[in-house]
Short mmCIF file of C-alpha atoms in Angstrom, two decimals:
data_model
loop_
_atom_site.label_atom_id
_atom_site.label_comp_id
_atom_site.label_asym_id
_atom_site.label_seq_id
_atom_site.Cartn_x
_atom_site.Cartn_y
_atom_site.Cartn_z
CA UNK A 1 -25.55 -87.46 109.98
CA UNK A 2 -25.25 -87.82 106.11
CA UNK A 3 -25.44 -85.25 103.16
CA UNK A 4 -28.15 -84.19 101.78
CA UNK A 5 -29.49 -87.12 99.37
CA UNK A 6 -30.81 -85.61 96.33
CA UNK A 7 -33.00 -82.11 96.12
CA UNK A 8 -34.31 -83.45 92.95
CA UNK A 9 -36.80 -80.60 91.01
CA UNK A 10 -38.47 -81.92 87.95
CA UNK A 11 -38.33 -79.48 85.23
CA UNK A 12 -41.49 -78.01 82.91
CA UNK A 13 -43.45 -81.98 83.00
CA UNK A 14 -40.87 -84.18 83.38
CA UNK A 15 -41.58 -87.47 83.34
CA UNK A 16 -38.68 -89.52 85.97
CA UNK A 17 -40.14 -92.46 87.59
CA UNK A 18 -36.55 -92.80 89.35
CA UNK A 19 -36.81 -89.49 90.86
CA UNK A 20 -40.10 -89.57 92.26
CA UNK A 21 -42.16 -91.84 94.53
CA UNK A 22 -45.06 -90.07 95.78
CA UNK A 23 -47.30 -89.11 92.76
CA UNK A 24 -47.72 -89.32 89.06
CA UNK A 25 -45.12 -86.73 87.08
CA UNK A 26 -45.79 -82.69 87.07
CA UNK A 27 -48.49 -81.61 84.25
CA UNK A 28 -46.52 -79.44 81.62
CA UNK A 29 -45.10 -76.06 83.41
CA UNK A 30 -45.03 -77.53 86.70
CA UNK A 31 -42.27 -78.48 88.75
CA UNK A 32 -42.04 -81.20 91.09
CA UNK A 33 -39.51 -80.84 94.05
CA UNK A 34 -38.17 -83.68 95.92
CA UNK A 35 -35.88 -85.00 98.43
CA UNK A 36 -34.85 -84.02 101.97
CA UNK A 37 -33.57 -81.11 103.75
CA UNK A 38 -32.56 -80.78 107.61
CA UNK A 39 -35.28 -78.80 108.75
CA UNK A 40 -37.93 -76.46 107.92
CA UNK A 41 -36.25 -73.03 107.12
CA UNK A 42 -34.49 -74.51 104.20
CA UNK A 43 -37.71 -76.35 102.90
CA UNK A 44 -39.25 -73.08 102.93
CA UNK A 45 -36.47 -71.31 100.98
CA UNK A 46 -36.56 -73.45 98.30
CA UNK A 47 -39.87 -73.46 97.55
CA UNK A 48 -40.20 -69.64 97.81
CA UNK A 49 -37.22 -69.33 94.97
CA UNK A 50 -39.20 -71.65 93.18
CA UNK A 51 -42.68 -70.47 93.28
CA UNK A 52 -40.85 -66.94 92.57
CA UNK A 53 -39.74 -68.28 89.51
CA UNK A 54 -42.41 -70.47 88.48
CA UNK A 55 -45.64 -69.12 90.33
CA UNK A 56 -46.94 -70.62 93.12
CA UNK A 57 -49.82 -72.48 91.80
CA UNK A 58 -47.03 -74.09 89.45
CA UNK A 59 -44.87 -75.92 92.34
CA UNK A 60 -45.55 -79.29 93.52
CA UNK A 61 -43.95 -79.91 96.65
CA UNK A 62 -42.79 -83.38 97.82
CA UNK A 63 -39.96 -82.13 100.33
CA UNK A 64 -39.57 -84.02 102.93
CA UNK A 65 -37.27 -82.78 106.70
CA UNK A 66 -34.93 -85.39 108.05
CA UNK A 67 -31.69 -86.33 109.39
CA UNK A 68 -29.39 -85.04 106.75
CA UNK A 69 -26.00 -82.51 106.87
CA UNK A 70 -25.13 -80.35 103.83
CA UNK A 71 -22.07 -78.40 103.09
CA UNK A 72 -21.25 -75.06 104.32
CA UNK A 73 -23.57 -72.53 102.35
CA UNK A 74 -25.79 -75.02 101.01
CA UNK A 75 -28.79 -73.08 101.17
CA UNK A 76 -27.33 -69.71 99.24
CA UNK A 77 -25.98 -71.85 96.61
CA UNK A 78 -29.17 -73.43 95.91
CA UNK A 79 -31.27 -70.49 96.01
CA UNK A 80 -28.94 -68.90 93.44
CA UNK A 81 -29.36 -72.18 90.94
CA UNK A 82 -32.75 -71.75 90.84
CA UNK A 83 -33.17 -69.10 87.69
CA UNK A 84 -35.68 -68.17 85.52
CA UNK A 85 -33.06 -69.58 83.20
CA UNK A 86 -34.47 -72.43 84.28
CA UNK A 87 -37.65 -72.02 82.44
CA UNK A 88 -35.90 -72.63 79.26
CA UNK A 89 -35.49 -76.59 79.75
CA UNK A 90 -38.31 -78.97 78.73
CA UNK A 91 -38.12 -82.22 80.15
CA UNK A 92 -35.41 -81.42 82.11
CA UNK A 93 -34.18 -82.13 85.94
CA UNK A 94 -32.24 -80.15 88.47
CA UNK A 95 -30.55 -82.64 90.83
CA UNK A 96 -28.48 -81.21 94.32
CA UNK A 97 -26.98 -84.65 95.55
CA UNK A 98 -24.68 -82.54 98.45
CA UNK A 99 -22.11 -80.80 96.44
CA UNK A 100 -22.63 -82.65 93.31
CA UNK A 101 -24.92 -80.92 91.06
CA UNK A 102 -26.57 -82.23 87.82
CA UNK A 103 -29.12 -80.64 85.21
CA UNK A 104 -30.67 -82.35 82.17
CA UNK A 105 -33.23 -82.00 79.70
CA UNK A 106 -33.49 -80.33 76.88
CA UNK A 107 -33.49 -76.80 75.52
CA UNK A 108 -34.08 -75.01 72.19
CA UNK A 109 -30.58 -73.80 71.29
CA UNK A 110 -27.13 -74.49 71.87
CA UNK A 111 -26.57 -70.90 72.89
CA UNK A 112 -29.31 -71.83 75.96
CA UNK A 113 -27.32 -74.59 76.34
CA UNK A 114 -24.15 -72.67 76.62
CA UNK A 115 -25.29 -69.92 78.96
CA UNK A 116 -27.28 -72.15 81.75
CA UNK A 117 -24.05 -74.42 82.18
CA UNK A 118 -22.21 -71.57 82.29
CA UNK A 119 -24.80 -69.93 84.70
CA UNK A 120 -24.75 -73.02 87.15
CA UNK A 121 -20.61 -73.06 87.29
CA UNK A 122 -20.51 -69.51 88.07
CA UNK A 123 -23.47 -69.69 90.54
CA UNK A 124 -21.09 -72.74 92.61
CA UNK A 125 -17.70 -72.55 94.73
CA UNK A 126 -15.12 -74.58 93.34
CA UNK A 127 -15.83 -77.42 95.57
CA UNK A 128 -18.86 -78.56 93.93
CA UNK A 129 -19.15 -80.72 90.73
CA UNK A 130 -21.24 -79.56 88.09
CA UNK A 131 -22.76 -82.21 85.64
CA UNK A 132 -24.28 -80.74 82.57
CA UNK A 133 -26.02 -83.20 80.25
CA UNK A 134 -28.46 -80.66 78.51
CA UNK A 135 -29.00 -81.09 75.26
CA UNK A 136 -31.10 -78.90 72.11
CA UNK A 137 -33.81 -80.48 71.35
CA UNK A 138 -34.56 -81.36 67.59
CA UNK A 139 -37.91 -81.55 67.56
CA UNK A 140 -39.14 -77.67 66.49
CA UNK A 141 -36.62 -78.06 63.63
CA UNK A 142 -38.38 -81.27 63.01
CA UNK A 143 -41.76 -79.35 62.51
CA UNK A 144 -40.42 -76.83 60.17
CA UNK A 145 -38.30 -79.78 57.97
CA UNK A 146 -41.47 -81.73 57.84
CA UNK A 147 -43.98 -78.86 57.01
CA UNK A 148 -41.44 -77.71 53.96
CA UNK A 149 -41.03 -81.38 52.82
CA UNK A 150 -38.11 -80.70 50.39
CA UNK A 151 -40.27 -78.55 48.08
CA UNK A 152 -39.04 -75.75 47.04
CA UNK A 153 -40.69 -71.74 47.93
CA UNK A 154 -40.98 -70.81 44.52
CA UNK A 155 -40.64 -67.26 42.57
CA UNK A 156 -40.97 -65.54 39.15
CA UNK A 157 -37.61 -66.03 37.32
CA UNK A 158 -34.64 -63.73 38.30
CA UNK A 159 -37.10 -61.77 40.64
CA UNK A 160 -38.40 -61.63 44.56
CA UNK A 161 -41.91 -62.19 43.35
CA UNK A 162 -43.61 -65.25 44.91
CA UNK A 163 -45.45 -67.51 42.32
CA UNK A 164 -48.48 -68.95 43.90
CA UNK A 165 -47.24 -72.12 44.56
CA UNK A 166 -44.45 -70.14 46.77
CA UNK A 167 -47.08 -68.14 48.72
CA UNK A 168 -48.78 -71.59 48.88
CA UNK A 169 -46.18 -73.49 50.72
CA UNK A 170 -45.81 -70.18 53.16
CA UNK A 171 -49.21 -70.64 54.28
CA UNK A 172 -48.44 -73.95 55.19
CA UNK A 173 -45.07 -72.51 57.03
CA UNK A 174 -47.20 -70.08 58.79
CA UNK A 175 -49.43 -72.32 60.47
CA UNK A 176 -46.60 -74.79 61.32
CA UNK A 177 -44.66 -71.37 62.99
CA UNK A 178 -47.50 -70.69 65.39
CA UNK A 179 -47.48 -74.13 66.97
CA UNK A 180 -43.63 -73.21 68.17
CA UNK A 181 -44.23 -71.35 70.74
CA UNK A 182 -42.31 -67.77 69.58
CA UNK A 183 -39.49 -69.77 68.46
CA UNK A 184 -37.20 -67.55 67.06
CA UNK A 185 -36.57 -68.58 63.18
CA UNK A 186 -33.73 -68.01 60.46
CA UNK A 187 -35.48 -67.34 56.76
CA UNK A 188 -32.43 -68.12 54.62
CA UNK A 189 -32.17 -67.54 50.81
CA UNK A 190 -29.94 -69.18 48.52
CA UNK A 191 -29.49 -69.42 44.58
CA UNK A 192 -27.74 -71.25 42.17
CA UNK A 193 -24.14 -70.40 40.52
CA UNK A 194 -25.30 -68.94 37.32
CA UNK A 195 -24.97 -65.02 37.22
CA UNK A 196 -23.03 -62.81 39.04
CA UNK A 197 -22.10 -63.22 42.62
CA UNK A 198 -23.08 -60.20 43.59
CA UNK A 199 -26.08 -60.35 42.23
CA UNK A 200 -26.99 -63.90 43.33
CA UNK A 201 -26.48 -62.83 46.49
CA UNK A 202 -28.36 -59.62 46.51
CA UNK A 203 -31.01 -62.15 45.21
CA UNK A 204 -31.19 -64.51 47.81
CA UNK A 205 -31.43 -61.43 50.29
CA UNK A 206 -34.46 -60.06 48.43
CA UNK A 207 -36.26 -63.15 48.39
CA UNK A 208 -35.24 -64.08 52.52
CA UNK A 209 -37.00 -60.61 52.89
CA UNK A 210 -40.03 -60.80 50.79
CA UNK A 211 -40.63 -64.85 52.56
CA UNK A 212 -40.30 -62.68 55.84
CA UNK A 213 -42.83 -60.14 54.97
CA UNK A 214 -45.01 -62.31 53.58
CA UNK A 215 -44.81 -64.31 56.99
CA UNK A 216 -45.56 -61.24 58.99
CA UNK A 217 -48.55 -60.65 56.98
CA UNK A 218 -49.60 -64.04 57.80
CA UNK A 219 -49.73 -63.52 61.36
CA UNK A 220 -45.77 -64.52 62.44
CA UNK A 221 -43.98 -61.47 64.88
CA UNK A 222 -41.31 -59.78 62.77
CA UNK A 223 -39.23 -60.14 65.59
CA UNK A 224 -39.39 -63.74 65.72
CA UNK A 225 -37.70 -63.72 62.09
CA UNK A 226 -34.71 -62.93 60.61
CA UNK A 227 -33.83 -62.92 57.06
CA UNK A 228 -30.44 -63.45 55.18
CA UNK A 229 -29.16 -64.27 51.82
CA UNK A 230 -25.73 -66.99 51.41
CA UNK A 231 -26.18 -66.70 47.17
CA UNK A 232 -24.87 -69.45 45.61
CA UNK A 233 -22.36 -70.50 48.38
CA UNK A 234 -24.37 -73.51 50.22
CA UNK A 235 -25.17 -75.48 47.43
CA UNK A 236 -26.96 -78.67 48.31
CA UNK A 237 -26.47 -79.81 44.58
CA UNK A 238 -24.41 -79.62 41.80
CA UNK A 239 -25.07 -76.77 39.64
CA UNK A 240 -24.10 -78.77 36.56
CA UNK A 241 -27.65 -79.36 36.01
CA UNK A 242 -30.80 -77.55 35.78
CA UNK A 243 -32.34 -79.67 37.99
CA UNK A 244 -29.44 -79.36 40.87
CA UNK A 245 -29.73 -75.50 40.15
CA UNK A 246 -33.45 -75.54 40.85
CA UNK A 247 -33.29 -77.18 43.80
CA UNK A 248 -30.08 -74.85 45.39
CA UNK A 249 -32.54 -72.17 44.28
CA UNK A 250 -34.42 -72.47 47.50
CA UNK A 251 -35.91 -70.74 51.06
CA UNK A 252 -34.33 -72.15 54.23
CA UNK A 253 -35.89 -72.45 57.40
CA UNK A 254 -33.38 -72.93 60.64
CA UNK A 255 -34.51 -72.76 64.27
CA UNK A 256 -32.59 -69.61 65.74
CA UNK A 257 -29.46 -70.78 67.45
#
């Protein structure tokens, strides 16, 4: 008898030649389970956690029943890995290798990241190794950096009032926004360092909230957004010069972490 080699479950359309031998990868929101258990009951067990989780018509199952020992328990601790938590990783993998457990893939914060590592540890007896490789994935950031291109969300002088151009680029955010998926976003404003300091940063909160509402009017769930003001404290230029003030006069966009 040996241990169990590898309860592999491919994650939301991962693509892992290595893992899987049997057919092409899992279309996006499946899950592909592989490997083998010792007999039947425990086959069935996973996959009912699974389709639980996922829905049945959203499990691919490539289990296979064979001459294999586990360690004592094996079947409650796996049940209790497999968490809706799990939905949260793209691209991701769940590997059981005995009592060596690893998860990949990627995920959209580093508080996600945080809690399903610390999720899997607490799920586990101390005997088991726990290898967490997850990682936040860059790419809805990437959308919202791209869409905003360094220009700046413009408004009338000293006010919260957008100029045109400003309610411009927001329809461009918009649009970009509604391709994430109800990502949750931060709406930051800043200023530059002439003024007051309490003013600048009563400023940068008025115009975080008027971008916001504007947003919401264009179609984006208020509670997707969140608005603050930093004033003049994050520069990302000197303020020497009016052309480093105008660009530390500026709307920030930040994937909610």
């Amino acid at each position: 008898m040996r241990h169990l080699l590898a309860l592999v479950i491919l994650l939301a359309g991962a693509v892992n030649a290595g893992a899987q031998t049997q057919s092409a990868a899992p279309q996006p929101g499946q899950v592909l389970v592989s490997g083998t258990v010792p007999d039947e009951a425990t086959k069935q067990a996973v996959l009912t956690r699974l389709r639980d989780v996922y829905g049945a018509a959203m499990v691919v199952d490539q289990i296979s029943i064979g001459q294999v020992a586990t360690p004592a328990n094996w079947n409650s601790y796996v049940e209790k890995l497999i968490t809706p938590d799990l939905k949260s990783i793209s691209r991701g993998q769940l590997k059981i290798d005995g009592s060596t457990v690893s998860i990949k893939g990627e995920v959209g914060s580093e508080a996600t990241r945080q809690k399903i590592g610390a999720g899997v540890t607490a799920s586990l007896n101390p005997t088991y190794t726990v290898n967490n490789t997850l990682r936040v994935s860059a790419a809805d950031q990437s959308v919202l950096d791209t869409t905003l291109a360094n220009r700046i969300v413009e408004f009338e002088s000293g006010k919260a009032e957008l100029t045109q151009t400003g309610r411009a680029i927001l329809d461009e955010m918009a649009a970009a926004m509604k391709k994430l998926n109800d990502r949750k976003i931060d709406v930051i404003g800043h200023t530059d360092s002439q003024g007051n300091k309490t003013t600048n940063q009563n400023l940068s909160q008025a115009r975080a909230d008027a971008v916001k509402a504007y947003l919401i009017q264009s179609g984006i769930k208020g509670e997707l957004l969140s608005a603050s003001g930093q004033g003049a404290d994050r520069p990302v230029a000197s303020n020497d010069s009016s052309d480093g003030r105008a660009r530390n006069r500026r709307i920030e966009f930040r994937m909610a972490q």
